[in-house]
Coordinates of N, CA, C and O in Angstrom, one line a residue:
M1 N 3.0 -5.3 -13.3 CA 2.5 -4.9 -14.1 C 2.2 -2.5 -14.4 O 1.7 -2.2 -13.2
K2 N 2.7 -2.3 -15.3 CA 1.8 -0.9 -15.7 C 0.4 -0.5 -16.1 O -0.3 -1.5 -16.6
S3 N 0.0 -0.2 -14.8 CA -1.7 -0.4 -14.7 C -2.5 0.8 -15.4 O -3.8 0.7 -15.1
T4 N -1.6 1.7 -16.3 CA -2.2 3.2 -16.7 C -2.7 2.7 -17.7 O -2.6 3.5 -18.8
G5 N -1.7 1.6 -18.5 CA -1.8 1.6 -20.2 C -2.6 1.5 -19.9 O -3.6 0.2 -19.5
Q6 N -3.6 1.3 -21.7 CA -4.6 0.5 -22.2 C -4.6 -0.8 -21.8 O -5.9 -1.8 -21.6
T7 N -3.8 -1.9 -22.5 CA -4.3 -3.5 -22.0 C -3.9 -3.8 -20.8 O -4.4 -4.2 -20.3
S8 N -3.0 -2.7 -19.6 CA -3.0 -3.3 -18.7 C -4.6 -2.9 -17.5 O -4.7 -3.9 -16.9
K9 N -5.0 -1.7 -18.6 CA -6.6 -1.4 -17.6 C -7.0 -2.4 -17.9 O -8.6 -2.9 -17.2
L10 N -7.5 -2.9 -19.3 CA -8.0 -4.2 -19.7 C -8.2 -5.4 -18.8 O -9.0 -6.0 -18.5
V11 N -6.5 -5.7 -18.6 CA -6.5 -6.8 -17.8 C -6.7 -6.8 -16.4 O -7.5 -7.5 -15.5
L12 N -7.2 -5.6 -16.1 CA -7.3 -5.1 -14.6 C -8.7 -5.4 -14.3 O -9.2 -6.0 -13.4
K13 N -9.4 -5.0 -15.4 CA -11.0 -5.1 -15.6 C -11.1 -7.0 -15.4 O -11.9 -7.2 -14.4
K14 N -10.4 -7.7 -16.5 CA -10.7 -8.6 -16.6 C -10.3 -9.6 -15.1 O -11.0 -10.7 -14.4
V15 N -8.8 -9.1 -14.8 CA -8.7 -10.0 -13.2 C -9.9 -9.4 -12.2 O -10.0 -10.8 -11.3
L16 N -9.9 -8.1 -12.3 CA -11.6 -8.1 -11.2 C -12.3 -8.9 -11.2 O -13.3 -9.3 -10.0
Q17 N -12.9 -8.5 -12.6 CA -14.1 -9.5 -12.2 C -14.1 -10.7 -12.8 O -15.3 -11.3 -11.8
A18 N -13.2 -11.8 -12.3 CA -12.7 -12.6 -12.1 C -12.4 -13.2 -10.3 O -12.6 -14.3 -10.0
G19 N -13.0 -12.6 -9.7 CA -13.1 -12.0 -8.2 C -11.5 -12.3 -7.6 O -11.5 -12.5 -7.1
H20 N -10.5 -11.9 -8.1 CA -9.2 -12.1 -7.4 C -8.7 -10.1 -7.4 O -9.6 -9.1 -7.5
Q21 N -8.7 -10.3 -6.0 CA -7.9 -8.9 -5.1 C -6.7 -8.2 -5.6 O -5.7 -9.0 -6.3
V22 N -6.9 -7.1 -5.8 CA -5.7 -6.7 -6.8 C -5.4 -5.1 -6.0 O -6.3 -4.5 -6.4
I23 N -4.4 -4.4 -5.7 CA -3.9 -3.2 -5.9 C -2.8 -2.8 -7.3 O -1.8 -3.6 -7.3
A24 N -3.3 -1.7 -6.7 CA -2.6 -0.7 -8.1 C -1.3 0.0 -7.7 O -2.1 0.8 -6.6
Y25 N 0.0 -0.3 -8.0 CA 0.6 0.2 -7.8 C 1.5 1.2 -8.9 O 1.9 0.8 -9.4
V26 N 1.1 3.0 -8.7 CA 1.3 3.2 -9.9 C 2.1 4.6 -9.4 O 2.4 5.9 -8.3
R27 N 2.6 5.5 -10.7 CA 3.4 6.4 -10.7 C 2.1 8.0 -10.1 O 2.3 8.6 -9.2
S28 N 1.4 7.8 -11.5 CA 0.4 8.6 -11.1 C -1.3 8.1 -10.9 O -1.4 8.1 -12.2
P29 N -1.4 8.3 -9.8 CA -3.1 7.7 -9.5 C -4.0 8.3 -10.4 O -4.8 8.2 -10.5
G30 N -4.0 9.9 -10.6 CA -4.7 10.3 -11.9 C -4.9 10.0 -13.1 O -5.4 9.9 -13.8
K31 N -3.9 8.8 -13.8 CA -4.2 8.9 -14.6 C -5.0 7.6 -14.9 O -5.4 6.9 -16.2
L32 N -5.3 6.4 -13.5 CA -6.0 5.6 -13.0 C -7.4 5.7 -13.4 O -7.5 5.8 -11.7
N33 N -8.2 5.9 -13.6 CA -9.3 6.9 -13.2 C -9.9 5.3 -13.2 O -10.1 4.3 -13.2
N34 N -10.5 5.4 -11.6 CA -10.2 4.0 -10.4 C -12.1 3.4 -10.6 O -12.6 3.5 -9.6
Q35 N -12.5 3.8 -11.9 CA -14.1 3.2 -12.0 C -13.9 1.5 -11.9 O -15.2 1.5 -11.6
L36 N -13.0 1.2 -11.6 CA -13.0 -0.2 -11.3 C -13.1 -0.6 -9.9 O -13.0 -1.5 -9.1
N37 N -12.9 0.3 -9.4 CA -13.3 0.5 -7.3 C -11.4 -0.7 -7.4 O -12.4 -1.6 -6.0
L38 N -10.4 -0.4 -6.9 CA -9.8 -1.1 -6.3 C -8.5 -0.5 -5.8 O -8.4 1.2 -5.8
P39 N -7.7 -0.3 -4.5 CA -7.0 0.5 -3.8 C -5.9 0.4 -4.7 O -5.1 0.0 -5.6
I40 N -5.5 1.8 -4.6 CA -4.3 2.6 -5.7 C -3.3 2.8 -4.7 O -3.4 4.0 -3.5
I41 N -2.2 2.2 -5.0 CA -0.8 3.0 -3.7 C -0.1 4.0 -4.6 O 0.4 3.5 -6.1
K42 N 0.6 4.8 -4.4 CA 1.3 6.5 -5.5 C 2.7 5.5 -4.5 O 3.0 5.6 -3.7
G43 N 3.6 5.4 -6.3 CA 4.7 4.7 -5.6 C 5.8 4.9 -7.0 O 4.9 5.0 -8.4
N44 N 6.7 5.0 -6.6 CA 7.4 4.3 -8.2 C 8.4 3.5 -8.2 O 8.9 2.9 -7.0
L45 N 8.4 2.3 -9.3 CA 8.9 1.0 -8.8 C 10.7 1.1 -8.8 O 11.3 -0.1 -8.4
W46 N 10.9 2.4 -8.7 CA 12.6 2.6 -9.0 C 12.9 3.1 -7.5 O 14.3 3.1 -6.7
N47 N 12.0 3.6 -6.9 CA 12.0 3.8 -5.1 C 12.0 2.2 -4.6 O 10.7 2.1 -4.1
Q48 N 13.1 1.3 -4.6 CA 12.3 -0.5 -5.0 C 12.7 -0.1 -2.8 O 11.7 -0.8 -1.8
S49 N 12.9 0.9 -1.5 CA 12.7 0.7 -0.2 C 11.3 0.6 0.1 O 10.5 0.7 0.6
K50 N 10.5 1.7 -0.5 CA 9.2 2.4 -0.4 C 8.4 0.9 -1.1 O 7.6 0.5 -0.3
L51 N 8.5 0.4 -2.1 CA 7.8 -0.6 -2.8 C 7.9 -2.1 -1.8 O 6.7 -2.7 -1.5
I52 N 9.3 -1.9 -1.6 CA 9.8 -2.9 0.0 C 9.0 -3.2 0.7 O 8.1 -4.2 1.5
N53 N 9.0 -2.2 1.4 CA 8.1 -1.0 2.6 C 6.6 -1.9 2.0 O 5.8 -2.3 3.2
W54 N 6.1 -1.5 1.3 CA 4.7 -1.1 1.1 C 4.3 -2.9 0.9 O 3.2 -3.3 1.5
M55 N 5.3 -3.6 0.1 CA 4.5 -5.0 -0.1 C 5.0 -5.8 1.0 O 4.2 -6.9 1.8
K56 N 5.7 -5.1 2.5 CA 6.2 -5.8 3.6 C 4.6 -5.7 4.6 O 4.2 -7.0 5.1
Q57 N 4.3 -4.7 4.1 CA 2.9 -5.0 5.4 C 1.8 -5.3 4.7 O 1.0 -5.4 5.5
S58 N 1.6 -5.2 3.3 CA 0.4 -5.9 2.7 C 0.7 -7.3 2.9 O -0.3 -7.9 3.6
I59 N 1.7 -8.3 3.2 CA 1.9 -9.3 3.4 C 1.3 -9.7 5.0 O 0.6 -10.2 5.4
Q60 N 2.1 -8.4 5.6 CA 1.4 -8.9 7.4 C 0.3 -8.8 7.6 O -0.8 -9.2 9.0
S61 N -0.8 -7.8 6.6 CA -2.1 -7.6 6.7 C -2.9 -8.8 6.4 O -4.2 -8.1 6.5
L62 N -2.3 -9.5 5.8 CA -3.0 -11.0 5.3 C -3.8 -11.3 6.8 O -3.2 -12.0 7.2

């Protein structure tokens, strides 16, 4: 989900308020003003190898 758009920011806020853990994967971290206090990973969905590596690392850290 693109987390820097108006709707996505609202969804992120609601999901976090419900107690879910979220990590934002965004191209431009500066567009997501981090008032929601969530981890932000800079990346591009078109860079599949970086996304896959990041997901593997995240799963292993659980």
